[in-house]
XYZ file of C-alpha atoms in Angstrom:
265
model
C 11.029 207.980 98.099
C 13.609 207.318 95.352
C 14.689 203.901 94.599
C 17.156 202.068 92.486
C 16.568 198.883 90.213
C 18.615 197.151 87.492
C 17.057 196.024 84.316
C 17.641 193.077 81.947
C 20.419 195.054 80.229
C 22.035 195.469 83.439
C 21.306 199.086 83.376
C 20.623 200.961 86.889
C 17.653 203.595 86.829
C 16.399 205.348 89.905
C 12.811 206.100 90.171
C 9.949 207.795 92.458
C 8.737 204.733 94.427
C 6.225 203.462 93.769
C 5.697 204.799 90.233
C 2.390 206.747 89.416
C 2.758 207.245 85.809
C 3.856 204.291 83.828
C 4.088 203.767 80.236
C 4.431 200.307 78.876
C 5.985 199.943 75.483
C 5.370 195.881 74.931
C 1.825 194.568 75.063
C 2.463 191.170 76.909
C 3.862 193.725 79.588
C 1.226 195.825 79.508
C -1.166 192.858 80.263
C 0.866 192.009 83.126
C 0.834 195.502 84.519
C -3.094 195.348 84.265
C -3.310 191.676 86.114
C -0.925 193.237 88.594
C -3.617 195.898 89.438
C -2.065 198.971 87.929
C -5.151 200.078 86.358
C -4.661 204.072 87.649
C -0.889 203.810 86.968
C -0.871 202.877 83.631
C -1.080 206.130 81.380
C 0.263 205.199 78.195
C 0.222 202.018 76.023
C 0.795 200.912 72.406
C -1.720 200.334 69.927
C -0.805 196.552 70.015
C -1.677 196.226 73.462
C -4.886 194.857 73.256
C -5.328 193.097 76.210
C -7.703 193.336 78.354
C -10.002 194.865 75.518
C -11.895 196.971 77.736
C -8.942 198.581 79.373
C -7.091 199.080 75.862
C -9.935 201.219 75.070
C -9.436 203.492 78.070
C -5.858 204.142 77.716
C -3.897 206.611 75.607
C -1.915 204.973 72.561
C 1.500 206.244 72.235
C 2.226 204.419 68.778
C 3.484 201.050 67.909
C 6.251 199.160 69.625
C 8.707 200.077 66.845
C 7.192 203.500 65.993
C 6.712 205.409 69.073
C 5.073 208.668 69.296
C 8.020 210.321 71.181
C 6.321 213.994 71.621
C 3.182 212.298 72.976
C 5.123 210.262 75.701
C 6.976 213.457 76.608
C 3.816 214.895 77.236
C 2.151 212.202 79.437
C 5.504 212.946 81.629
C 6.144 209.380 82.774
C 7.814 208.480 85.919
C 8.564 205.110 84.680
C 8.680 203.678 80.977
C 8.892 199.763 80.656
C 9.925 198.386 77.214
C 11.908 195.284 76.072
C 15.147 194.935 73.832
C 13.720 192.897 70.876
C 10.413 194.570 70.588
C 11.491 198.118 70.725
C 13.747 199.982 68.415
C 17.078 200.863 69.775
C 17.351 204.738 68.894
C 13.749 205.457 70.027
C 14.605 203.839 73.461
C 17.967 205.458 73.874
C 16.308 208.961 73.390
C 13.557 208.153 75.957
C 16.163 206.704 78.233
C 18.335 210.258 78.231
C 14.883 211.885 79.471
C 13.208 209.203 81.669
C 13.452 206.335 83.521
C 13.292 203.197 81.523
C 13.395 199.564 82.471
C 14.314 197.054 79.681
C 13.270 193.310 79.581
C 15.603 190.843 77.436
C 13.780 187.394 77.489
C 14.523 184.237 75.641
C 13.003 181.278 77.775
C 10.513 180.785 80.643
C 13.340 181.436 83.275
C 13.832 184.966 81.846
C 9.876 185.435 81.612
C 9.265 184.537 85.399
C 12.142 186.624 86.348
C 10.659 189.530 84.344
C 7.556 189.082 86.376
C 9.252 189.035 89.781
C 11.264 192.099 88.658
C 8.218 194.035 87.574
C 6.355 192.953 90.451
C 9.231 194.788 92.473
C 9.606 197.620 90.438
C 5.840 198.644 90.737
C 4.926 197.413 94.323
C 3.207 194.382 93.459
C 5.842 191.767 94.666
C 2.968 189.269 96.050
C 0.902 189.342 93.092
C 3.767 188.585 91.025
C 5.034 185.643 92.949
C 1.244 184.295 92.361
C 1.590 184.446 88.855
C 5.130 182.957 88.788
C 3.602 179.992 91.047
C 0.889 179.288 88.728
C 3.396 179.413 85.615
C 5.901 177.227 87.039
C 3.715 174.496 88.014
C 1.643 174.622 84.784
C 4.471 174.490 82.690
C 6.331 171.451 84.957
C 2.969 169.872 84.318
C 3.148 170.267 80.585
C 6.751 169.052 80.214
C 5.845 165.964 82.263
C 2.833 165.633 79.896
C 5.294 165.605 76.939
C 7.680 163.033 77.991
C 4.482 161.012 79.138
C 3.189 160.763 75.501
C 6.865 160.482 73.901
C 5.687 163.971 72.026
C 8.938 164.281 69.726
C 8.087 165.826 66.449
C 9.979 168.234 64.256
C 8.548 171.620 63.676
C 8.860 174.669 61.712
C 7.241 177.934 62.920
C 6.210 180.697 60.528
C 5.857 184.137 61.633
C 5.864 186.015 58.481
C 4.837 185.820 54.842
C 6.617 187.603 51.468
C 9.308 186.807 52.471
C 8.454 183.802 54.623
C 10.087 184.091 57.996
C 10.428 181.639 60.648
C 11.313 181.689 64.500
C 14.770 180.056 64.923
C 16.857 179.405 67.716
C 17.478 181.589 70.442
C 13.932 182.996 70.649
C 11.078 182.734 73.275
C 8.793 180.796 70.621
C 11.842 177.913 70.016
C 11.707 177.789 73.725
C 7.884 177.169 74.231
C 8.442 174.327 71.308
C 10.872 172.596 73.138
C 8.793 172.811 76.291
C 6.109 171.058 74.222
C 8.194 168.507 73.106
C 8.794 169.767 69.742
C 12.063 170.044 67.794
C 12.832 173.162 65.704
C 14.184 172.173 62.117
C 15.161 175.699 61.906
C 18.891 176.073 62.984
C 19.422 179.485 62.424
C 19.229 182.034 65.326
C 16.513 184.635 65.557
C 14.013 184.991 62.650
C 15.830 183.910 59.283
C 14.119 184.233 55.882
C 13.700 180.675 53.866
C 11.711 179.613 50.774
C 9.153 176.961 50.945
C 11.395 174.881 48.889
C 14.305 174.926 51.464
C 11.910 174.406 54.095
C 10.628 171.180 52.115
C 14.067 169.797 52.164
C 14.300 169.822 55.987
C 11.130 167.830 56.280
C 9.496 169.084 59.114
C 6.515 166.772 60.401
C 4.446 169.697 61.835
C 4.340 173.540 60.169
C 2.816 175.920 62.487
C 1.296 179.184 61.105
C 1.248 181.863 63.738
C -1.552 184.574 63.911
C 0.796 187.430 64.669
C 3.049 189.080 63.747
C 1.615 188.157 60.237
C -2.213 187.307 60.411
C -2.030 183.865 58.636
C -5.296 182.553 57.861
C -7.100 179.270 56.747
C -6.393 180.371 52.813
C -2.636 180.097 53.599
C -2.800 176.369 54.536
C -3.318 174.891 51.057
C -0.345 177.110 49.813
C 2.019 175.502 52.481
C 0.381 172.113 51.940
C 1.005 172.044 48.279
C 4.656 172.170 48.947
C 4.787 169.888 51.943
C 2.212 167.483 51.523
C 3.695 165.154 54.167
C 3.678 167.545 56.787
C 0.750 168.704 59.068
C -0.056 172.295 58.881
C -1.816 174.096 61.432
C -2.848 177.658 62.386
C -1.498 178.617 65.822
C -2.268 181.262 68.319
C 0.589 183.425 68.354
C 0.203 185.151 71.618
C 0.257 181.798 73.443
C 3.797 181.133 71.850
C 5.395 184.539 72.118
C 3.662 186.546 75.048
C 5.715 186.149 78.230
C 3.819 187.871 80.856
C 0.843 186.888 82.802
C -0.747 185.559 79.137
C 1.394 182.307 80.133
C -1.140 181.405 82.785
C -3.712 181.294 79.867
C -1.018 179.403 77.897
C -0.842 176.604 79.923
C -4.486 175.742 79.335
C -3.786 176.094 75.677
C -0.764 173.856 75.481
C -2.610 171.134 77.198
C -5.224 170.996 74.720
C -2.555 171.603 71.684
C -0.758 168.583 72.811
C -3.494 166.305 72.918
C -3.947 167.376 69.282
C -0.752 166.146 68.398
C -0.552 162.827 69.914
């Protein structure tokens, strides 16, 4: 049966429904598809789609999110490809769009993330499972916001995603939205992921500085470098998956943020 769906770039695709040969180009959406029960249908994933670990080992890897192996994808003959505007490269996606049904997400906040879960659930015939995930996410993040307000958690923060050069999560990003949900105010006012020196960051006087575990794998050894320039700030390593993955990982993120907030009171 053929069905039409509209993605978050407002493009309409036609697929054989329900799809039986799915390729996912984004780690958080791959994890969502597994959690929706699409083990058999998911035939190709990226090398960064590491969760769940056991299922990652079993699946064909079709390259990285920004360096897809287009020939391998073609050989798998997918009847649906699921990608994301920010995480995948436009030229590669456009090439795939000319040959296969490609559904794209475009996510900036929790509402976008929940809408993506609902829409992917409909796309792959897993609407009840998707609705339950959204119920858990909605309830959990409502409680998190309440907790932040009750504890007057209103601190300024800078969130580093890269080194050499230093890059930060700015406005108009999913990370920025999750910071705000947890009562944290981003000192970086530029959009997206601007570069900035540590000296420039010092002038912004953040109370907190978060070093993310991804995409750059910040470690303990990097803490002292930041602390030397910003001795007044509390510098912490944080789990980047909890701040930037927007699929079913958000259910686990709720528990992470409950504990995280307690450490910031």
